[in-house]
Amino acid sequence: MSTDNARAAAEDSLEDYAFRYVPRTFRRWSAASVGATALGSIAFLADFSIGASIGIDHGTPNAVLGILFASVIILIVGVPVAYYAARYNLDLDLIARGSGFGYYGSIITTVIFAGFTCIFFALEGAIMAQGLRLATGMPLWAGYLISTVVVIPIVIYGMRALERLQFWTTPLWLALALLPLLWIVVSDPQAVRAFTSFTGNSDGSISFGAVVSSAAVCFALTPQLAEQIDYLRAMPPRTPSNARSWWTSFAFAGPGWVVFSGTKQVIGVFLAVYLLVRVDPGLGHQATEPVKQFVEMYRTLIPDWLAIVLALVLIVVAQVKINVTNAYSGSLAWSNVFTRVAKHYPGRTIFVLFNLVIAYSLMMMDVFTLISFVLSLYANVVMAWLVTIATDIAINKWLLRISPRFPEFRRGMLHDWNPVGLVSVGLASVLSLLAFAGFLGAAVKPFSVLIAIGVAFVATPVTALVTRGRYYLRRYSDGIASPRFDEHGNPSGERLRCHVTGYTFERPDMLASAERGPRGEVQYVSSLALTLDDSDRYVLPPDVARPARRAATRGRGR
């Protein structure tokens, strides 16, 4: 490993911590500020389109029940994962490493998430391009290009730039999206009655299959939790003085994001019904386009030219708010994967551009018109992945105490591969995709995503029990005498010098080095330096004996 490469990576990653614990020195925001910033990222308009699509396919009752069902499951899955991110200041990849996947095994989950950021960037970019075409006549390919490049300057500057953007644009977005809607609901009771009785392409009856099919599309939004986590990991230490604010911000910006998302999906159903029943029954698929939805809603209140202008402003603001997050989180994911595989960090900017090229290609392939199919397909793998991690935390860590309580992420402490997560995700994904493709029978096909959830929930603890948890930890001590947690159970803020990079890092990010100092003293090495090391010269040997389970799994962080 080049020492210069490690130093360059340390300097360049100060704003993103792509494969690192987020230290206290960076986490200078209050819990409320982090929560508000995280909530700003859920301004995406794809929710409206998703709700409209399933509403037209299955009718209002089935669509609303499907949205509610998906939201409850996503909330349950999100609680343990988001808690670990906020409490221990780690992104989802770092959590996955010690929650069933191993140091290299988590690469699989990170690629799944990176794919999500590309797909949703493309969907949001397509919506913006539709708005530009309506307002200016601009061809779609040019709109795709503008929606792609406009986010680059903000994303490159990382968390500080994102915090400012989300803070200043959220009030504008809320006003433009909600005030006209409230006016229609209050002033047009017939629109509300049409919404509640809308049957869409269904026969009007409530069907469990239709509810699950509606929920399957919504489940594809679950990786938004990982984007929320990219903000939540910057939460300040939880202390008695800020506990109420900390928990409130965690609840709303962490697992609670799905409450806002589900509400927007229901609004999407309402807007589609409003367009088809009260405006133009011949709109067909256009009723799922947020551009059309908001323009027609505004036209009932203001002149046409102003309706188009306001709709365009709303769409641009929403697209920029979410797509800076998609590009930011995607670049972190891709850089994380590349650095671990290649042992080289070329800089996050390259991966910002890489993520955007993929997203632009998806736009050119017109992924928006296939939104229901693409999201239903993707949901099978997504739920297999996230249910596995949530189950490992909730059951294997807390109930069975097989998995280490603290989410270990450092190379040298973990095995490269852990069959617990790999077996669970692989088995759940394969079975659910077979069902989705119809190979398990037509009667089973609508329930493919439930198969993914159920298999992942069962396979995760079963595999851990069968393997007796042997593949979680390679070592049970990192060789450092000082504690990893402070008196409140937060990761310690003690700083230690990495003898490889020359920089100081906080205690949770450090290990004792296998290379002793000139006088035989213990030296410390950062997880970043170990990530870039291809020689294993700094990695301590594995522990020979495993301590008692209680000692191995106990941590002061609670």
XYZ file of C-alpha atoms in Angstrom:
558
model
C 0.000 0.000 0.000
C 1.193 3.504 -0.817
C 1.276 5.735 2.245
C 0.597 8.682 -0.057
C -2.555 6.941 -1.325
C -3.791 6.424 2.238
C -3.140 10.065 3.112
C -4.877 11.272 -0.038
C -7.880 9.097 0.769
C -7.998 10.455 4.319
C -7.986 14.038 3.058
C -10.423 13.522 0.196
C -12.958 11.558 2.254
C -13.288 14.119 5.043
C -16.661 15.243 3.673
C -18.185 11.841 2.965
C -16.651 9.091 5.138
C -17.542 6.604 2.392
C -16.030 3.612 4.181
C -15.416 5.078 7.596
C -17.014 5.757 10.930
C -18.239 9.375 11.112
C -16.262 11.014 13.960
C -17.525 13.472 16.556
C -15.328 16.218 15.135
C -17.438 16.160 11.962
C -20.816 15.740 13.677
C -21.281 19.350 14.750
C -24.978 19.631 13.876
C -27.775 19.330 16.415
C -30.093 16.325 16.279
C -32.908 18.571 15.029
C -30.737 19.938 12.220
C -29.730 16.458 11.068
C -33.347 15.319 11.206
C -34.582 18.283 9.163
C -31.873 17.715 6.557
C -32.713 14.021 6.282
C -36.417 14.748 5.855
C -35.600 17.173 3.051
C -34.412 14.284 0.934
C -37.870 12.658 0.787
C -39.257 15.385 -1.481
C -39.059 13.016 -4.461
C -41.995 13.023 -6.861
C -41.760 9.329 -7.769
C -44.069 8.694 -4.784
C -46.892 10.487 -6.586
C -46.294 8.460 -9.740
C -46.077 5.172 -7.843
C -49.347 5.873 -6.037
C -51.027 6.876 -9.286
C -49.828 3.737 -11.101
C -51.085 1.284 -8.500
C -54.296 3.275 -8.046
C -55.108 3.027 -11.757
C -54.210 -0.686 -11.819
C -56.005 -1.829 -8.655
C -58.408 0.937 -7.581
C -58.275 3.209 -4.552
C -59.163 0.691 -1.781
C -56.562 -1.882 -2.866
C -53.927 0.764 -3.537
C -54.369 2.507 -0.181
C -54.351 -0.796 1.718
C -51.236 -1.844 -0.210
C -49.502 1.439 0.640
C -50.457 1.021 4.306
C -49.269 -2.595 4.386
C -45.926 -1.750 2.767
C -45.424 1.267 5.028
C -45.920 -0.780 8.203
C -43.428 -3.447 7.077
C -40.876 -0.830 5.988
C -41.278 0.935 9.345
C -40.635 -2.294 11.248
C -37.593 -3.109 9.118
C -36.300 0.443 9.419
C -36.275 0.784 13.208
C -33.291 -1.451 14.092
C -31.242 -0.487 11.038
C -31.753 3.266 11.446
C -31.070 3.027 15.183
C -27.690 1.443 14.614
C -26.815 4.113 12.057
C -27.782 7.006 14.341
C -26.387 5.507 17.544
C -23.086 4.240 16.152
C -22.612 6.720 13.271
C -22.218 4.197 10.472
C -23.669 3.933 6.984
C -25.585 0.851 5.885
C -22.591 -0.844 4.291
C -20.589 -0.636 7.520
C -23.600 -1.945 9.466
C -24.046 -4.843 7.021
C -20.418 -5.957 7.410
C -20.953 -6.983 11.034
C -24.614 -7.917 10.609
C -24.290 -11.136 8.679
C -22.258 -10.377 5.565
C -18.576 -10.012 6.440
C -16.003 -7.508 5.249
C -16.259 -8.346 1.543
C -19.713 -9.916 1.636
C -21.347 -6.538 2.245
C -20.162 -5.482 -1.224
C -23.156 -7.385 -2.599
C -25.591 -5.330 -0.533
C -23.820 -2.087 -1.443
C -24.159 -2.828 -5.156
C -27.899 -3.444 -4.636
C -28.185 -0.043 -2.978
C -26.076 1.682 -5.629
C -28.455 0.304 -8.246
C -31.375 1.824 -6.344
C -29.788 5.299 -6.438
C -29.347 5.014 -10.215
C -32.916 3.841 -10.827
C -34.492 6.544 -8.701
C -32.221 9.247 -10.053
C -33.434 8.219 -13.510
C -37.097 8.305 -12.463
C -36.778 11.741 -10.871
C -34.680 13.058 -13.769
C -37.324 11.850 -16.213
C -39.994 13.758 -14.272
C -37.940 16.939 -14.464
C -37.397 16.430 -18.192
C -41.162 16.059 -18.654
C -41.646 19.383 -16.863
C -39.048 21.124 -19.023
C -40.673 19.760 -22.177
C -44.101 21.010 -21.102
C -42.836 24.455 -20.110
C -40.302 25.115 -22.863
C -40.755 22.465 -25.550
C -37.267 21.136 -24.797
C -36.699 17.596 -26.151
C -36.567 14.896 -23.516
C -32.934 13.950 -24.137
C -31.859 17.519 -23.381
C -34.022 17.588 -20.267
C -32.454 14.336 -19.127
C -29.011 15.877 -19.566
C -29.872 19.050 -17.641
C -31.464 17.100 -14.780
C -28.289 15.039 -14.571
C -25.591 17.716 -14.598
C -27.416 20.263 -12.413
C -26.705 18.288 -9.234
C -22.954 17.836 -9.761
C -21.685 21.059 -8.106
C -23.716 20.437 -4.950
C -22.963 16.730 -4.586
C -19.211 17.140 -4.878
C -19.130 19.323 -1.748
C -20.747 16.678 0.440
C -22.798 16.886 3.630
C -22.362 20.597 4.371
C -23.714 21.650 0.969
C -26.581 19.156 1.214
C -27.565 20.428 4.661
C -27.887 24.003 3.379
C -29.810 22.973 0.259
C -32.346 20.846 2.146
C -32.886 23.472 4.842
C -33.663 26.365 2.486
C -35.765 24.503 -0.094
C -38.071 22.397 2.104
C -40.543 25.191 3.013
C -40.904 26.137 -0.672
C -41.525 22.533 -1.675
C -44.157 22.037 1.035
C -46.022 25.207 0.065
C -46.103 24.396 -3.653
C -47.127 20.767 -3.145
C -49.651 20.920 -0.325
C -51.495 24.260 -0.371
C -53.245 23.746 -3.761
C -54.104 20.173 -2.792
C -55.699 21.263 0.464
C -57.760 23.841 -1.430
C -59.134 21.201 -3.819
C -59.985 18.803 -0.989
C -61.865 21.546 0.883
C -63.574 23.166 -2.100
C -64.453 20.099 -4.196
C -66.115 17.346 -2.111
C -67.057 15.469 -5.298
C -63.366 14.948 -6.052
C -62.962 13.276 -2.672
C -65.988 11.012 -3.290
C -64.631 10.078 -6.714
C -61.317 9.186 -5.091
C -62.819 6.899 -2.451
C -64.981 5.024 -4.996
C -62.434 4.768 -7.831
C -62.023 1.161 -9.083
C -59.348 1.678 -11.748
C -58.735 -1.389 -13.916
C -60.020 -3.739 -11.202
C -63.518 -5.108 -10.664
C -63.954 -2.904 -7.598
C -63.568 -5.618 -4.971
C -60.892 -5.660 -2.299
C -58.477 -8.479 -3.029
C -55.519 -9.644 -0.946
C -53.607 -10.342 -4.158
C -54.251 -6.806 -5.412
C -53.212 -5.345 -2.047
C -49.945 -7.296 -2.077
C -49.298 -6.414 -5.728
C -49.750 -2.746 -4.831
C -47.450 -3.127 -1.839
C -44.787 -4.826 -3.977
C -44.250 -1.630 -5.965
C -44.002 0.388 -2.744
C -41.473 -2.026 -1.234
C -38.961 -0.987 -3.894
C -38.741 2.351 -2.066
C -37.290 0.666 1.033
C -33.654 1.493 0.107
C -34.573 5.127 0.703
C -33.854 4.090 4.288
C -30.184 3.795 3.316
C -30.241 7.355 1.984
C -31.810 8.547 5.225
C -28.994 6.739 7.022
C -26.389 8.677 5.063
C -27.712 11.700 6.976
C -28.553 9.959 10.265
C -24.980 8.761 10.724
C -24.104 12.425 11.382
C -26.309 12.495 14.512
C -24.601 13.933 17.617
C -23.878 11.731 20.664
C -27.029 10.941 22.631
C -26.830 12.343 26.147
C -29.400 12.996 28.899
C -29.519 16.670 27.884
C -30.492 16.049 24.241
C -32.255 12.677 24.540
C -35.741 13.985 23.688
C -34.561 15.881 20.615
C -32.351 12.953 19.582
C -35.177 10.415 19.729
C -37.653 12.728 17.994
C -35.285 13.456 15.115
C -34.406 9.785 14.836
C -38.064 8.722 14.725
C -39.155 11.160 12.027
C -36.064 11.197 9.831
C -35.161 7.532 10.327
C -37.890 4.867 10.123
C -40.548 7.598 10.114
C -39.635 8.733 6.581
C -42.045 6.071 5.305
C -45.003 7.866 6.920
C -44.369 10.881 4.696
C -43.634 8.666 1.700
C -46.838 6.665 2.138
C -48.863 9.863 2.489
C -47.446 11.144 -0.796
C -48.336 7.863 -2.508
C -51.948 8.199 -1.375
C -51.929 11.782 -2.662
C -50.642 10.390 -5.965
C -53.690 8.129 -6.168
C -55.932 11.112 -5.441
C -54.305 13.276 -8.118
C -54.585 10.524 -10.735
C -58.264 10.024 -9.931
C -58.819 13.797 -10.000
C -57.321 14.014 -13.473
C -59.218 11.011 -14.849
C -62.592 11.815 -13.299
C -62.690 15.615 -13.009
C -60.370 16.794 -15.808
C -59.969 14.389 -18.753
C -60.929 10.669 -18.708
C -58.811 10.156 -21.821
C -55.480 10.983 -20.161
C -54.690 7.329 -19.491
C -51.055 6.768 -18.480
C -50.396 10.521 -18.453
C -52.333 10.685 -15.200
C -49.360 9.011 -13.503
C -46.981 11.831 -14.497
C -46.434 14.306 -11.622
C -45.957 17.078 -14.182
C -49.452 16.558 -15.509
C -50.887 16.074 -12.026
C -49.634 19.379 -10.644
C -50.208 21.451 -13.775
C -53.860 20.400 -13.896
C -54.272 20.959 -10.157
C -52.833 24.473 -10.444
C -55.027 25.227 -13.490
C -58.117 24.919 -11.353
C -56.828 27.836 -9.239
C -54.687 30.120 -11.427
C -54.093 31.036 -15.118
C -52.500 28.407 -17.357
C -49.158 30.184 -17.790
C -48.713 30.598 -14.041
C -49.786 26.989 -13.427
C -47.017 25.784 -15.739
C -44.434 28.054 -14.106
C -45.298 26.946 -10.564
C -45.421 23.291 -11.554
C -41.995 23.608 -13.148
C -40.580 25.307 -10.040
C -41.996 22.546 -7.831
C -40.600 19.810 -10.055
C -37.136 21.345 -10.349
C -36.891 21.952 -6.592
C -38.084 18.420 -5.777
C -35.826 16.815 -8.368
C -32.733 18.650 -7.176
C -33.520 17.908 -3.501
C -33.766 14.158 -4.005
C -31.254 13.698 -6.793
C -28.421 15.385 -4.932
C -29.084 12.708 -2.304
C -29.272 9.931 -4.916
C -26.005 11.059 -6.485
C -24.315 11.581 -3.109
C -25.351 8.223 -1.658
C -24.651 6.414 -4.922
C -21.156 7.863 -5.138
C -20.453 6.745 -1.557
C -21.646 3.234 -2.383
C -19.629 2.874 -5.595
C -16.464 4.319 -4.039
C -16.871 1.980 -1.069
C -17.046 -1.065 -3.347
C -14.186 -0.004 -5.619
C -11.814 0.892 -2.805
C -12.214 -2.415 -1.002
C -11.781 -4.446 -4.192
C -8.962 -2.436 -5.810
C -7.220 -1.222 -2.623
C -7.081 2.197 -4.222
C -9.136 5.358 -3.683
C -9.341 7.504 -6.831
C -11.629 10.130 -5.244
C -15.412 10.291 -4.843
C -15.888 12.724 -7.745
C -15.196 9.938 -10.230
C -18.001 7.873 -8.732
C -20.405 10.806 -8.776
C -19.904 10.929 -12.533
C -20.095 7.136 -12.857
C -23.424 7.068 -11.012
C -24.811 9.859 -13.175
C -23.790 8.161 -16.425
C -25.727 5.040 -15.429
C -28.752 7.120 -14.410
C -28.696 9.075 -17.691
C -28.523 5.804 -19.647
C -31.610 4.545 -17.805
C -33.450 7.759 -18.676
C -32.584 7.304 -22.335
C -33.960 3.755 -22.097
C -37.270 5.322 -20.935
C -37.316 3.525 -17.593
C -40.133 5.813 -16.408
C -42.741 4.113 -18.606
C -41.879 0.768 -16.976
C -41.980 2.100 -13.421
C -44.408 -0.478 -11.957
C -42.659 -3.479 -13.505
C -39.127 -2.303 -12.685
C -39.979 -1.486 -9.077
C -41.953 -4.703 -8.527
C -39.011 -6.734 -9.834
C -36.448 -4.800 -7.796
C -38.514 -5.046 -4.609
C -37.831 -8.779 -4.333
C -34.068 -8.334 -3.972
C -34.420 -5.148 -1.916
C -36.578 -6.758 0.738
C -34.366 -9.854 0.896
C -31.395 -7.573 1.613
C -32.902 -5.204 4.180
C -34.978 -7.779 6.056
C -31.795 -9.851 6.470
C -29.914 -6.941 8.065
C -32.856 -5.915 10.265
C -33.389 -9.514 11.392
C -29.717 -9.973 12.225
C -29.816 -6.860 14.401
C -33.140 -7.533 16.112
C -32.922 -11.315 16.542
C -29.331 -12.487 16.127
C -27.804 -9.586 18.072
C -30.418 -8.792 20.705
C -32.474 -11.963 21.132
C -30.155 -14.884 20.342
C -26.934 -12.957 21.058
C -25.067 -14.851 18.360
C -24.147 -11.796 16.334
C -21.830 -9.214 18.009
C -23.932 -6.505 19.643
C -21.758 -3.669 18.376
C -21.855 -3.460 14.548
C -18.219 -4.286 13.808
C -16.946 -2.954 10.472
C -13.141 -2.875 10.655
C -11.019 -5.053 8.435
C -9.081 -7.577 10.489
C -11.876 -7.858 13.037
C -14.242 -9.531 10.569
C -14.139 -12.600 8.377
C -14.179 -11.736 4.689
C -17.428 -13.638 4.113
C -20.253 -14.596 6.449
C -22.756 -17.222 5.223
C -25.546 -15.836 7.420
C -26.327 -12.840 5.233
C -25.220 -14.407 1.963
C -27.405 -17.502 2.358
C -30.392 -15.457 3.501
C -30.243 -12.896 0.693
C -29.406 -15.496 -1.944
C -32.173 -17.900 -0.974
C -34.812 -15.194 -0.465
C -33.930 -13.448 -3.742
C -33.921 -16.609 -5.861
C -37.201 -17.965 -4.511
C -39.003 -14.618 -4.748
C -37.731 -13.948 -8.280
C -38.818 -17.442 -9.379
C -42.254 -16.649 -7.992
C -42.259 -13.229 -9.673
C -41.422 -14.842 -13.018
C -44.303 -17.312 -12.622
C -42.217 -20.469 -12.226
C -43.904 -21.329 -8.925
C -47.391 -20.976 -10.375
C -49.790 -18.177 -11.226
C -51.420 -18.278 -7.792
C -48.084 -17.581 -6.070
C -46.832 -14.865 -8.434
C -48.547 -11.867 -6.750
C -46.961 -12.815 -3.417
C -43.317 -12.947 -4.540
C -42.233 -10.072 -2.313
C -43.827 -11.747 0.715
C -41.706 -14.798 -0.052
C -38.592 -12.579 -0.017
C -39.578 -11.116 3.359
C -40.556 -14.431 4.942
C -37.548 -16.419 3.726
C -35.083 -13.705 4.791
C -36.712 -13.451 8.218
C -36.424 -17.214 8.811
C -33.129 -17.955 7.038
C -31.126 -15.292 8.892
C -31.418 -16.734 12.445
C -31.472 -20.341 11.195
C -28.176 -19.917 9.331
C -26.643 -18.165 12.337
C -27.678 -21.047 14.594
C -26.422 -23.694 12.156
C -23.023 -21.977 11.827
C -23.025 -21.155 15.583
C -22.018 -17.596 14.779
C -18.460 -18.661 13.888
C -18.213 -16.351 10.874
C -19.066 -13.016 12.475
C -15.789 -12.090 14.163
C -12.227 -12.954 13.243
C -10.959 -11.298 16.422
C -12.636 -10.475 19.723
C -10.179 -7.747 20.785
C -8.822 -4.894 18.698
C -5.717 -4.657 20.861
C -6.484 -1.186 22.243
C -6.805 -0.862 26.020
C -9.051 2.217 26.138
C -12.858 1.752 25.924
C -14.783 2.155 22.688
C -17.738 3.853 24.401
C -18.112 6.794 26.724
C -20.161 6.946 29.915
C -23.396 7.470 27.919
C -22.813 4.503 25.610
C -21.749 6.672 22.660
C -18.706 5.811 20.531
C -15.663 7.312 22.223
C -14.221 10.605 21.023
C -10.655 9.726 22.080
C -8.189 10.403 19.264
C -5.303 8.110 18.333
C -2.588 8.542 15.726
C -2.480 6.181 12.745
C 1.166 5.311 12.164
C 0.486 4.618 8.457
C -1.186 7.883 7.405
C 0.151 10.104 10.179
C -3.361 11.417 10.844
C -5.340 11.106 14.057
C -8.622 9.228 14.044
C -11.195 8.599 16.752
C -11.070 5.444 18.861
C -13.943 3.509 17.156
C -12.104 3.813 13.823
C -8.805 2.398 15.090
C -7.105 -0.944 15.801
C -3.754 -1.970 17.180
C -1.310 -2.547 14.355
C 0.525 -5.835 13.883
C 3.620 -3.730 13.192
C 5.264 -2.627 16.438
C 7.054 0.678 16.898
C 10.870 1.093 16.932
C 10.980 0.426 20.687
C 8.465 -2.410 20.569
C 5.530 -0.171 21.563
C 1.974 -0.669 20.330
C 1.111 1.381 17.246
C -2.363 2.142 15.967
C -3.756 1.832 12.459
C -6.961 3.317 11.074
C -9.669 1.328 9.325
C -9.039 3.527 6.277
C -5.388 2.458 6.093
C -6.406 -1.193 6.447
C -8.944 -0.792 3.645
C -6.196 0.358 1.297
C -3.607 -2.161 2.483
C -3.018 -5.101 0.122
C -0.212 -6.690 2.112
C -1.917 -7.602 5.420
C 1.217 -6.373 7.207
C -0.807 -4.308 9.705
C -3.560 -6.891 10.343
C -3.438 -8.691 13.685
C -3.681 -12.513 13.567
C -7.049 -14.135 14.345
C -7.882 -14.975 17.946
C -7.238 -18.582 18.829
C -9.782 -18.859 21.608
C -13.239 -17.354 21.704
C -14.304 -15.758 24.992
C -17.587 -16.582 26.641
C -20.580 -15.491 24.599
C -21.684 -12.908 27.126
C -18.279 -11.232 27.039
C -18.058 -11.446 23.266
C -21.418 -9.865 22.616
C -21.638 -7.397 25.452
C -21.036 -3.712 24.705
C -21.447 -0.578 26.699
C -23.369 1.026 23.813
C -27.058 0.420 24.281
